[in-house]
Amino acid sequence: MTHTFDKAKLPSRHVSVGPERAPHRSYYYAMGMTEEQIGRPFVAVASAGNDSAPCNTVLDFQADICREGVEAGGGTPRRFNTITVTDGIAMGHQGMKSSLVSREVIADSVELSVRGHCYDALVGFAGCDKSLPGMMMAMLRLNVPSIFVYGGSILPGRYQDRDVTVVDVFEAVGQHAAGNCPLKDLTALEKVACPGHGACGGQYTANTMACVGEAIGLSLPNSNMAPAPYKSREEVARAAGRQVMELLARNIRPRDICTRAAFENAARVVAATGGSTNGALHLPAMASECGIEFDLFDVAEIFKSTPYVADLKPGGKYVAKDMYDAGGVYMVMKTLLDGGMLDPSPMTVSGKTLGENIEEVTWNPDQKVIYSFDKPLSPTGGVVGLRGSLAPDGAIVKVAGMHRLKFTGPARVFDCEEDCFAAVEARLIREGEVVVIRYEGPKGGPGMREMLSTTAALYGLGMGEKVALITDGRFSGATRGFCIGHVGPEAADGGPIALVENGDTISIDAEAGTIDLMVDGAVLAERRKAWRPRSNDYQSGALWRYAQNVGPASKGALTHPGAKAETHVYADI
């Protein structure tokens, strides 16, 4: 349906209505726009498309199709692009320091473009890890009617008659170092692991946050799990353009959708799918954009009581395409709702509540990916929060697919990822050790790097559950093994992790949710007297600025106060 809109009540009136806006309109005429198009609402179509990696290569195409839906719904689309830093390319070197920082740059750049040009609504397309929460953070910050669209996952590669993903390549690097994977096999695998367009196929950060998009209500129902090459993605893009005009007509805004209950639902879905630990970083950051207090411990409490029901890589067997074929995110949510684990009341961008959308879903008993609520893979979620003397402000571990949930051993301490990776490659890490990588937190890194190269190499060496790895940095959604991240306070802030010495006993219990440094308090007090803050090599530019502003990981690694400090909302200008 095409609606009639009163532009006198929309932000775009500031750039298109009245005699005083004649100079502004002259720019629109220069781009070939008609008077009728200028008189319509202006809809931002934001794309994180680029040539950096296959996650992003389809986004501009999809965004251009979205224009058709906006026009059909009575709006005028205005497309622009933002950046991405693609983790698979940035992994394992200094470039990974840019990854989490890019989330803030994406949110900020979308905000600034919408503010500067007075757009009335927003459809955002993203494909790689940090671009998903970054795009959704911008929607919540601006609070104009918005829809989030995921570009879709990559199809699995095939190698030696089995499905493979890029994680198999990372782990093969460790196998090669151990002498168990000839170089010719590693080369053959790298050439087939990623067969085309789309984001990494397992339940890593991109697919985890794509699930969040649907669970929290910002994406159209069952829209995000369709793989990137599928023709159906074109109709998703077109439908998003049409539907955002319906939201504008009804004045349904992101903060009407993303209530506290919606964030709790999203956390349930992260846990139930064995999703990325990064979900516990991004959900608090998104909540802050709404003025909702929702930190690591709120997320962890929900994780603790949520059954693990979706058998997805890296802890399980299947990839995003398989989950799509099985019924998608809504099939997961159906079994959670049946078990009383979801609140059906939050509104969604469909214009219906989550419960009304789920009512349209029929359980598929023939699929093998998603288990029923009463017969889960495990009774508690795939991600667990930890707290104790080593992490007073919390930490997080992904336990999906793990057999060992308790670990006690001597510390082996490294002050950066590179030193640890070199020790792993040289096979200097010993079974039973607790490897500590510190000064990699949001402030200390700066940028809170992911450690996939290191964890995958350990797994490739056969050490995945024979050692534990602890960091104030992050882990990729693709990480598996006994790996604890987000330790807070971080080392740069003088947290207990900064005081650990080689040989100290560290005890972790993922069942009880504890992580403790078994060193006498008097000894730690003496160490603290001798501790001095460390400097890093990033004393100017974006990483320096980030380090000055970023807060703790337990609160989402935020760089601004969020909605709780607002005195006005952009959508109301």
Tab-separated table of N, CA, C and O in Angstrom, residues 99-207:
chain	number	residue	atom	x	y	z
A	99	SER	N	38.860	-3.858	14.390
A	99	SER	CA	37.566	-4.512	14.208
A	99	SER	C	36.471	-3.945	15.100
A	99	SER	O	35.464	-3.422	14.625
A	100	LEU	N	36.643	-4.036	16.418
A	100	LEU	CA	35.592	-3.547	17.314
A	100	LEU	C	35.426	-2.038	17.190
A	100	LEU	O	34.303	-1.521	17.286
A	101	VAL	N	36.521	-1.341	16.957
A	101	VAL	CA	36.443	0.111	16.749
A	101	VAL	C	35.526	0.424	15.573
A	101	VAL	O	34.782	1.416	15.584
A	102	SER	N	35.539	-0.442	14.563
A	102	SER	CA	34.715	-0.195	13.372
A	102	SER	C	33.228	-0.222	13.698
A	102	SER	O	32.435	0.435	13.022
A	103	ARG	N	32.831	-0.962	14.739
A	103	ARG	CA	31.420	-0.962	15.141
A	103	ARG	C	30.963	0.448	15.471
A	103	ARG	O	29.871	0.886	15.062
A	104	GLU	N	31.796	1.171	16.212
A	104	GLU	CA	31.444	2.536	16.594
A	104	GLU	C	31.489	3.475	15.389
A	104	GLU	O	30.646	4.372	15.260
A	105	VAL	N	32.469	3.255	14.513
A	105	VAL	CA	32.576	4.106	13.325
A	105	VAL	C	31.372	3.897	12.412
A	105	VAL	O	30.825	4.853	11.847
A	106	ILE	N	30.938	2.653	12.276
A	106	ILE	CA	29.758	2.359	11.455
A	106	ILE	C	28.521	3.045	12.042
A	106	ILE	O	27.782	3.746	11.333
A	107	ALA	N	28.291	2.847	13.335
A	107	ALA	CA	27.131	3.477	13.970
A	107	ALA	C	27.202	4.991	13.854
A	107	ALA	O	26.207	5.654	13.529
A	108	ASP	N	28.384	5.550	14.103
A	108	ASP	CA	28.546	7.005	14.041
A	108	ASP	C	28.337	7.528	12.628
A	108	ASP	O	27.702	8.577	12.431
A	109	SER	N	28.880	6.826	11.635
A	109	SER	CA	28.789	7.323	10.257
A	109	SER	C	27.360	7.273	9.738
A	109	SER	O	26.910	8.186	9.030
A	110	VAL	N	26.629	6.204	10.107
A	110	VAL	CA	25.221	6.132	9.700
A	110	VAL	C	24.435	7.240	10.398
A	110	VAL	O	23.615	7.937	9.775
A	111	GLU	N	24.684	7.420	11.685
A	111	GLU	CA	24.018	8.500	12.419
A	111	GLU	C	24.270	9.850	11.752
A	111	GLU	O	23.339	10.642	11.525
A	112	LEU	N	25.527	10.129	11.439
A	112	LEU	CA	25.874	11.441	10.900
A	112	LEU	C	25.269	11.671	9.530
A	112	LEU	O	24.812	12.783	9.216
A	113	SER	N	25.239	10.626	8.703
A	113	SER	CA	24.653	10.792	7.375
A	113	SER	C	23.151	11.044	7.466
A	113	SER	O	22.610	11.908	6.769
A	114	VAL	N	22.479	10.301	8.342
A	114	VAL	CA	21.028	10.498	8.509
A	114	VAL	C	20.751	11.870	9.108
A	114	VAL	O	19.864	12.600	8.637
A	115	ARG	N	21.501	12.247	10.135
A	115	ARG	CA	21.296	13.569	10.747
A	115	ARG	C	21.562	14.685	9.745
A	115	ARG	O	20.782	15.644	9.621
A	116	GLY	N	22.684	14.569	9.040
A	116	GLY	CA	23.086	15.650	8.153
A	116	GLY	C	22.132	15.886	7.001
A	116	GLY	O	21.967	17.022	6.544
A	117	HIS	N	21.480	14.797	6.549
A	117	HIS	CA	20.596	14.917	5.388
A	117	HIS	C	19.122	14.807	5.752
A	117	HIS	O	18.263	14.817	4.867
A	118	CYS	N	18.842	14.702	7.058
A	118	CYS	CA	17.457	14.722	7.554
A	118	CYS	C	16.591	13.636	6.929
A	118	CYS	O	15.492	13.916	6.418
A	119	TYR	N	17.092	12.397	6.978
A	119	TYR	CA	16.300	11.289	6.451
A	119	TYR	C	15.229	10.876	7.452
A	119	TYR	O	15.391	11.017	8.665
A	120	ASP	N	14.134	10.348	6.913
A	120	ASP	CA	12.948	10.058	7.719
A	120	ASP	C	12.866	8.616	8.201
A	120	ASP	O	12.119	8.314	9.145
A	121	ALA	N	13.551	7.723	7.545
A	121	ALA	CA	13.512	6.302	7.885
A	121	ALA	C	14.818	5.680	7.401
A	121	ALA	O	15.597	6.329	6.687
A	122	LEU	N	15.049	4.418	7.779
A	122	LEU	CA	16.337	3.806	7.490
A	122	LEU	C	16.170	2.313	7.251
A	122	LEU	O	15.515	1.615	8.027
A	123	VAL	N	16.770	1.829	6.166
A	123	VAL	CA	16.944	0.392	5.943
A	123	VAL	C	18.450	0.156	5.864
A	123	VAL	O	19.142	0.801	5.071
A	124	GLY	N	18.972	-0.731	6.713
A	124	GLY	CA	20.414	-0.946	6.776
A	124	GLY	C	20.801	-2.345	6.368
A	124	GLY	O	20.184	-3.326	6.807
A	125	PHE	N	21.825	-2.458	5.518
A	125	PHE	CA	22.327	-3.744	5.020
A	125	PHE	C	23.732	-3.972	5.554
A	125	PHE	O	24.614	-3.119	5.390
A	126	ALA	N	23.958	-5.127	6.162
A	126	ALA	CA	25.281	-5.447	6.689
A	126	ALA	C	25.547	-6.937	6.526
A	126	ALA	O	24.612	-7.742	6.438
A	127	GLY	N	26.840	-7.303	6.497
A	127	GLY	CA	27.175	-8.696	6.259
A	127	GLY	C	28.245	-9.263	7.164
A	127	GLY	O	28.300	-10.470	7.358
A	128	CYS	N	29.133	-8.433	7.706
A	128	CYS	CA	30.247	-8.962	8.492
A	128	CYS	C	30.174	-8.466	9.931
A	128	CYS	O	29.803	-7.327	10.191
A	129	ASP	N	30.597	-9.326	10.808
A	129	ASP	CA	30.522	-9.235	12.261
A	129	ASP	C	30.101	-7.896	12.865
A	129	ASP	O	28.987	-7.723	13.318
A	130	LYS	N	31.006	-6.913	12.906
A	130	LYS	CA	30.730	-5.678	13.646
A	130	LYS	C	29.775	-4.752	12.903
A	130	LYS	O	29.209	-3.844	13.503
A	131	SER	N	29.613	-4.976	11.595
A	131	SER	CA	28.698	-4.108	10.845
A	131	SER	C	27.245	-4.368	11.220
A	131	SER	O	26.410	-3.469	11.101
A	132	LEU	N	26.936	-5.575	11.703
A	132	LEU	CA	25.555	-5.859	12.093
A	132	LEU	C	25.153	-5.081	13.343
A	132	LEU	O	24.192	-4.302	13.307
A	133	PRO	N	25.870	-5.247	14.469
A	133	PRO	CA	25.487	-4.439	15.637
A	133	PRO	C	25.676	-2.953	15.389
A	133	PRO	O	24.888	-2.136	15.892
A	134	GLY	N	26.702	-2.568	14.626
A	134	GLY	CA	26.906	-1.151	14.330
A	134	GLY	C	25.706	-0.546	13.631
A	134	GLY	O	25.255	0.565	13.971
A	135	MET	N	25.165	-1.260	12.653
A	135	MET	CA	24.005	-0.761	11.916
A	135	MET	C	22.779	-0.690	12.828
A	135	MET	O	22.018	0.294	12.815
A	136	MET	N	22.582	-1.721	13.658
A	136	MET	CA	21.419	-1.720	14.550
A	136	MET	C	21.563	-0.675	15.650
A	136	MET	O	20.570	-0.067	16.076
A	137	MET	N	22.769	-0.434	16.117
A	137	MET	CA	22.994	0.631	17.107
A	137	MET	C	22.596	1.990	16.543
A	137	MET	O	21.982	2.816	17.231
A	138	ALA	N	22.930	2.229	15.277
A	138	ALA	CA	22.550	3.494	14.650
A	138	ALA	C	21.034	3.634	14.587
A	138	ALA	O	20.481	4.708	14.833
A	139	MET	N	20.339	2.549	14.263
A	139	MET	CA	18.875	2.591	14.194
A	139	MET	C	18.274	2.946	15.541
A	139	MET	O	17.359	3.776	15.642
A	140	LEU	N	18.798	2.326	16.597
A	140	LEU	CA	18.277	2.582	17.939
A	140	LEU	C	18.618	3.983	18.417
A	140	LEU	O	17.841	4.625	19.130
A	141	ARG	N	19.776	4.472	18.031
A	141	ARG	CA	20.219	5.813	18.412
A	141	ARG	C	19.362	6.878	17.736
A	141	ARG	O	18.936	7.852	18.366
A	142	LEU	N	19.112	6.712	16.458
A	142	LEU	CA	18.342	7.701	15.684
A	142	LEU	C	16.852	7.607	15.972
A	142	LEU	O	16.137	8.609	15.990
A	143	ASN	N	16.385	6.358	16.147
A	143	ASN	CA	14.981	6.057	16.453
A	143	ASN	C	14.011	6.492	15.374
A	143	ASN	O	12.847	6.788	15.653
A	144	VAL	N	14.463	6.555	14.121
A	144	VAL	CA	13.520	6.678	13.011
A	144	VAL	C	13.064	5.274	12.624
A	144	VAL	O	13.786	4.296	12.867
A	145	PRO	N	11.875	5.106	12.035
A	145	PRO	CA	11.451	3.778	11.591
A	145	PRO	C	12.548	3.099	10.765
A	145	PRO	O	13.084	3.696	9.835
A	146	SER	N	12.886	1.874	11.141
A	146	SER	CA	14.069	1.224	10.572
A	146	SER	C	13.864	-0.272	10.424
A	146	SER	O	13.147	-0.898	11.214
A	147	ILE	N	14.553	-0.854	9.445
A	147	ILE	CA	14.595	-2.307	9.266
A	147	ILE	C	16.037	-2.712	8.986
A	147	ILE	O	16.723	-2.081	8.175
A	148	PHE	N	16.477	-3.777	9.662
A	148	PHE	CA	17.820	-4.304	9.432
A	148	PHE	C	17.757	-5.513	8.505
A	148	PHE	O	16.934	-6.415	8.703
A	149	VAL	N	18.643	-5.533	7.512
A	149	VAL	CA	18.716	-6.642	6.561
A	149	VAL	C	20.133	-7.214	6.563
A	149	VAL	O	21.108	-6.481	6.362
A	150	TYR	N	20.233	-8.503	6.780
A	150	TYR	CA	21.501	-9.221	6.699
A	150	TYR	C	21.735	-9.648	5.252
A	150	TYR	O	20.812	-10.103	4.581
A	151	GLY	N	22.967	-9.519	4.797
A	151	GLY	CA	23.271	-9.886	3.414
A	151	GLY	C	23.207	-11.365	3.131
A	151	GLY	O	23.099	-11.785	1.972
A	152	GLY	N	23.284	-12.188	4.185
A	152	GLY	CA	23.191	-13.627	4.017
A	152	GLY	C	24.527	-14.323	4.202
A	152	GLY	O	25.591	-13.748	4.035
A	153	SER	N	24.450	-15.612	4.545
A	153	SER	CA	25.661	-16.389	4.804
A	153	SER	C	26.197	-17.016	3.522
A	153	SER	O	25.499	-17.141	2.514
A	154	ILE	N	27.442	-17.400	3.583
A	154	ILE	CA	28.088	-18.106	2.492
A	154	ILE	C	27.598	-19.555	2.489
A	154	ILE	O	27.171	-20.079	3.516
A	155	LEU	N	27.614	-20.192	1.342
A	155	LEU	CA	27.331	-21.626	1.287
A	155	LEU	C	28.575	-22.379	1.765
A	155	LEU	O	29.698	-21.880	1.639
A	156	PRO	N	28.417	-23.570	2.332
A	156	PRO	CA	29.600	-24.297	2.792
A	156	PRO	C	30.466	-24.750	1.633
A	156	PRO	O	29.961	-25.040	0.541
A	157	GLY	N	31.761	-24.799	1.875
A	157	GLY	CA	32.658	-25.405	0.901
A	157	GLY	C	32.639	-26.917	1.055
A	157	GLY	O	32.098	-27.452	2.030
A	158	ARG	N	33.211	-27.610	0.093
A	158	ARG	CA	33.299	-29.068	0.170
A	158	ARG	C	34.758	-29.484	0.033
A	158	ARG	O	35.453	-29.043	-0.884
A	159	TYR	N	35.202	-30.312	0.957
A	159	TYR	CA	36.574	-30.813	0.915
A	159	TYR	C	36.575	-32.229	1.475
A	159	TYR	O	36.064	-32.469	2.566
A	160	GLN	N	37.080	-33.155	0.694
A	160	GLN	CA	37.139	-34.553	1.094
A	160	GLN	C	35.776	-35.050	1.574
A	160	GLN	O	35.629	-35.659	2.637
A	161	ASP	N	34.751	-34.727	0.764
A	161	ASP	CA	33.378	-35.208	0.986
A	161	ASP	C	32.750	-34.724	2.293
A	161	ASP	O	31.905	-35.397	2.885
A	162	ARG	N	33.136	-33.520	2.749
A	162	ARG	CA	32.491	-32.953	3.928
A	162	ARG	C	32.358	-31.446	3.756
A	162	ARG	O	33.115	-30.825	3.006
A	163	ASP	N	31.363	-30.871	4.443
A	163	ASP	CA	31.192	-29.429	4.424
A	163	ASP	C	32.306	-28.783	5.246
A	163	ASP	O	32.656	-29.265	6.335
A	164	VAL	N	32.842	-27.695	4.728
A	164	VAL	CA	33.902	-26.974	5.440
A	164	VAL	C	33.610	-25.483	5.431
A	164	VAL	O	32.855	-24.979	4.593
A	165	THR	N	34.220	-24.767	6.388
A	165	THR	CA	34.134	-23.313	6.463
A	165	THR	C	35.545	-22.764	6.636
A	165	THR	O	36.518	-23.523	6.750
A	166	VAL	N	35.643	-21.461	6.721
A	166	VAL	CA	36.947	-20.831	6.887
A	166	VAL	C	37.623	-21.271	8.186
A	166	VAL	O	38.859	-21.287	8.293
A	167	VAL	N	36.832	-21.672	9.181
A	167	VAL	CA	37.418	-22.116	10.443
A	167	VAL	C	38.251	-23.376	10.241
A	167	VAL	O	39.280	-23.566	10.892
A	168	ASP	N	37.819	-24.236	9.331
A	168	ASP	CA	38.626	-25.416	9.024
A	168	ASP	C	40.001	-25.016	8.507
A	168	ASP	O	40.997	-25.702	8.772
A	169	VAL	N	40.066	-23.917	7.789
A	169	VAL	CA	41.350	-23.439	7.276
A	169	VAL	C	42.216	-22.921	8.426
A	169	VAL	O	43.405	-23.234	8.515
A	170	PHE	N	41.612	-22.117	9.323
A	170	PHE	CA	42.367	-21.624	10.479
A	170	PHE	C	42.910	-22.795	11.304
A	170	PHE	O	44.067	-22.776	11.753
A	171	GLU	N	42.090	-23.824	11.508
A	171	GLU	CA	42.542	-24.959	12.306
A	171	GLU	C	43.574	-25.792	11.564
A	171	GLU	O	44.469	-26.393	12.186
A	172	ALA	N	43.473	-25.832	10.243
A	172	ALA	CA	44.466	-26.564	9.453
A	172	ALA	C	45.850	-25.936	9.558
A	172	ALA	O	46.863	-26.622	9.400
A	173	VAL	N	45.887	-24.636	9.831
A	173	VAL	CA	47.185	-23.980	10.059
A	173	VAL	C	47.877	-24.615	11.261
A	173	VAL	O	49.093	-24.884	11.235
A	174	GLY	N	47.113	-24.881	12.328
A	174	GLY	CA	47.674	-25.546	13.496
A	174	GLY	C	48.072	-26.975	13.192
A	174	GLY	O	49.118	-27.463	13.651
A	175	GLN	N	47.260	-27.663	12.401
A	175	GLN	CA	47.592	-29.033	12.018
A	175	GLN	C	48.866	-29.072	11.180
A	175	GLN	O	49.693	-29.977	11.317
A	176	HIS	N	49.022	-28.074	10.310
A	176	HIS	CA	50.238	-27.990	9.501
A	176	HIS	C	51.453	-27.765	10.395
A	176	HIS	O	52.509	-28.401	10.207
A	177	ALA	N	51.311	-26.893	11.399
A	177	ALA	CA	52.418	-26.637	12.323
A	177	ALA	C	52.788	-27.887	13.103
A	177	ALA	O	53.954	-28.088	13.457
A	178	ALA	N	51.784	-28.745	13.364
A	178	ALA	CA	52.024	-29.985	14.105
A	178	ALA	C	52.553	-31.099	13.210
A	178	ALA	O	52.852	-32.194	13.686
A	179	GLY	N	52.633	-30.827	11.897
A	179	GLY	CA	53.109	-31.837	10.962
A	179	GLY	C	52.041	-32.813	10.521
A	179	GLY	O	52.351	-33.854	9.918
A	180	ASN	N	50.764	-32.481	10.803
A	180	ASN	CA	49.672	-33.395	10.477
A	180	ASN	C	48.877	-32.994	9.246
A	180	ASN	O	47.889	-33.650	8.909
A	181	CYS	N	49.286	-31.904	8.594
A	181	CYS	CA	48.587	-31.437	7.390
A	181	CYS	C	49.634	-30.958	6.396
A	181	CYS	O	50.190	-29.864	6.578
A	182	PRO	N	49.910	-31.737	5.354
A	182	PRO	CA	50.884	-31.297	4.354
A	182	PRO	C	50.474	-29.974	3.719
A	182	PRO	O	49.275	-29.657	3.617
A	183	LEU	N	51.442	-29.190	3.293
A	183	LEU	CA	51.159	-27.894	2.696
A	183	LEU	C	50.228	-28.016	1.497
A	183	LEU	O	49.355	-27.165	1.294
A	184	LYS	N	50.358	-29.071	0.719
A	184	LYS	CA	49.489	-29.233	-0.461
A	184	LYS	C	48.033	-29.402	-0.044
A	184	LYS	O	47.115	-28.935	-0.724
A	185	ASP	N	47.783	-30.055	1.097
A	185	ASP	CA	46.415	-30.208	1.589
A	185	ASP	C	45.868	-28.894	2.125
A	185	ASP	O	44.691	-28.562	1.920
A	186	LEU	N	46.720	-28.146	2.833
A	186	LEU	CA	46.309	-26.830	3.323
A	186	LEU	C	45.952	-25.918	2.157
A	186	LEU	O	44.931	-25.211	2.190
A	187	THR	N	46.765	-25.955	1.115
A	187	THR	CA	46.506	-25.126	-0.074
A	187	THR	C	45.221	-25.550	-0.768
A	187	THR	O	44.421	-24.699	-1.191
A	188	ALA	N	44.981	-26.847	-0.870
A	188	ALA	CA	43.750	-27.333	-1.510
A	188	ALA	C	42.524	-26.918	-0.708
A	188	ALA	O	41.499	-26.521	-1.276
A	189	LEU	N	42.618	-26.980	0.622
A	189	LEU	CA	41.494	-26.605	1.473
A	189	LEU	C	41.185	-25.125	1.360
A	189	LEU	O	40.013	-24.726	1.257
A	190	GLU	N	42.217	-24.276	1.385
A	190	GLU	CA	41.978	-22.832	1.347
A	190	GLU	C	41.282	-22.398	0.064
A	190	GLU	O	40.580	-21.388	0.039
A	191	LYS	N	41.447	-23.176	-1.001
A	191	LYS	CA	40.865	-22.799	-2.292
A	191	LYS	C	39.398	-23.177	-2.430
A	191	LYS	O	38.718	-22.683	-3.330
A	192	VAL	N	38.888	-24.032	-1.535
A	192	VAL	CA	37.492	-24.473	-1.661
A	192	VAL	C	36.641	-24.141	-0.440
A	192	VAL	O	35.426	-24.309	-0.470
A	193	ALA	N	37.256	-23.651	0.649
A	193	ALA	CA	36.508	-23.452	1.900
A	193	ALA	C	35.431	-22.383	1.784
A	193	ALA	O	34.388	-22.472	2.430
A	194	CYS	N	35.682	-21.364	0.975
A	194	CYS	CA	34.737	-20.248	0.830
A	194	CYS	C	34.330	-20.157	-0.645
A	194	CYS	O	35.018	-19.516	-1.440
A	195	PRO	N	33.226	-20.781	-1.027
A	195	PRO	CA	32.911	-20.934	-2.448
A	195	PRO	C	32.240	-19.748	-3.124
A	195	PRO	O	31.960	-19.825	-4.325
A	196	GLY	N	31.946	-18.671	-2.403
A	196	GLY	CA	31.279	-17.549	-3.066
A	196	GLY	C	30.900	-16.452	-2.093
A	196	GLY	O	31.502	-16.298	-1.033
A	197	HIS	N	29.856	-15.680	-2.469
A	197	HIS	CA	29.435	-14.540	-1.667
A	197	HIS	C	28.805	-14.981	-0.340
A	197	HIS	O	28.200	-16.035	-0.246
A	198	GLY	N	28.930	-14.110	0.661
A	198	GLY	CA	28.244	-14.318	1.930
A	198	GLY	C	29.172	-14.353	3.115
A	198	GLY	O	30.389	-14.501	2.988
A	199	ALA	N	28.588	-14.196	4.301
A	199	ALA	CA	29.352	-14.179	5.555
A	199	ALA	C	29.628	-15.603	6.021
A	199	ALA	O	28.963	-16.552	5.603
A	200	CYS	N	30.593	-15.744	6.927
A	200	CYS	CA	31.022	-17.061	7.415
A	200	CYS	C	29.818	-17.897	7.838
A	200	CYS	O	28.905	-17.418	8.510
A	201	GLY	N	29.842	-19.188	7.476
A	201	GLY	CA	28.626	-19.998	7.500
A	201	GLY	C	28.208	-20.584	8.829
A	201	GLY	O	27.061	-20.988	8.973
A	202	GLY	N	29.108	-20.689	9.807
A	202	GLY	CA	28.720	-21.259	11.088
A	202	GLY	C	28.038	-20.240	11.980
A	202	GLY	O	27.797	-19.095	11.584
A	203	GLN	N	27.730	-20.664	13.199
A	203	GLN	CA	27.087	-19.750	14.147
A	203	GLN	C	28.169	-18.903	14.818
A	203	GLN	O	28.396	-18.940	16.023
A	204	TYR	N	28.836	-18.127	13.957
A	204	TYR	CA	29.874	-17.216	14.397
A	204	TYR	C	29.207	-15.859	14.634
A	204	TYR	O	27.982	-15.765	14.702
A	205	THR	N	29.969	-14.800	14.727
A	205	THR	CA	29.373	-13.524	15.145
A	205	THR	C	28.356	-12.994	14.139
A	205	THR	O	27.295	-12.496	14.523
A	206	ALA	N	28.649	-13.075	12.848
A	206	ALA	CA	27.725	-12.521	11.856
A	206	ALA	C	26.369	-13.211	11.928
A	206	ALA	O	25.322	-12.557	12.026
A	207	ASN	N	26.359	-14.546	11.887
A	207	ASN	CA	25.081	-15.250	11.946
A	207	ASN	C	24.416	-15.125	13.307
A	207	ASN	O	23.185	-15.095	13.407
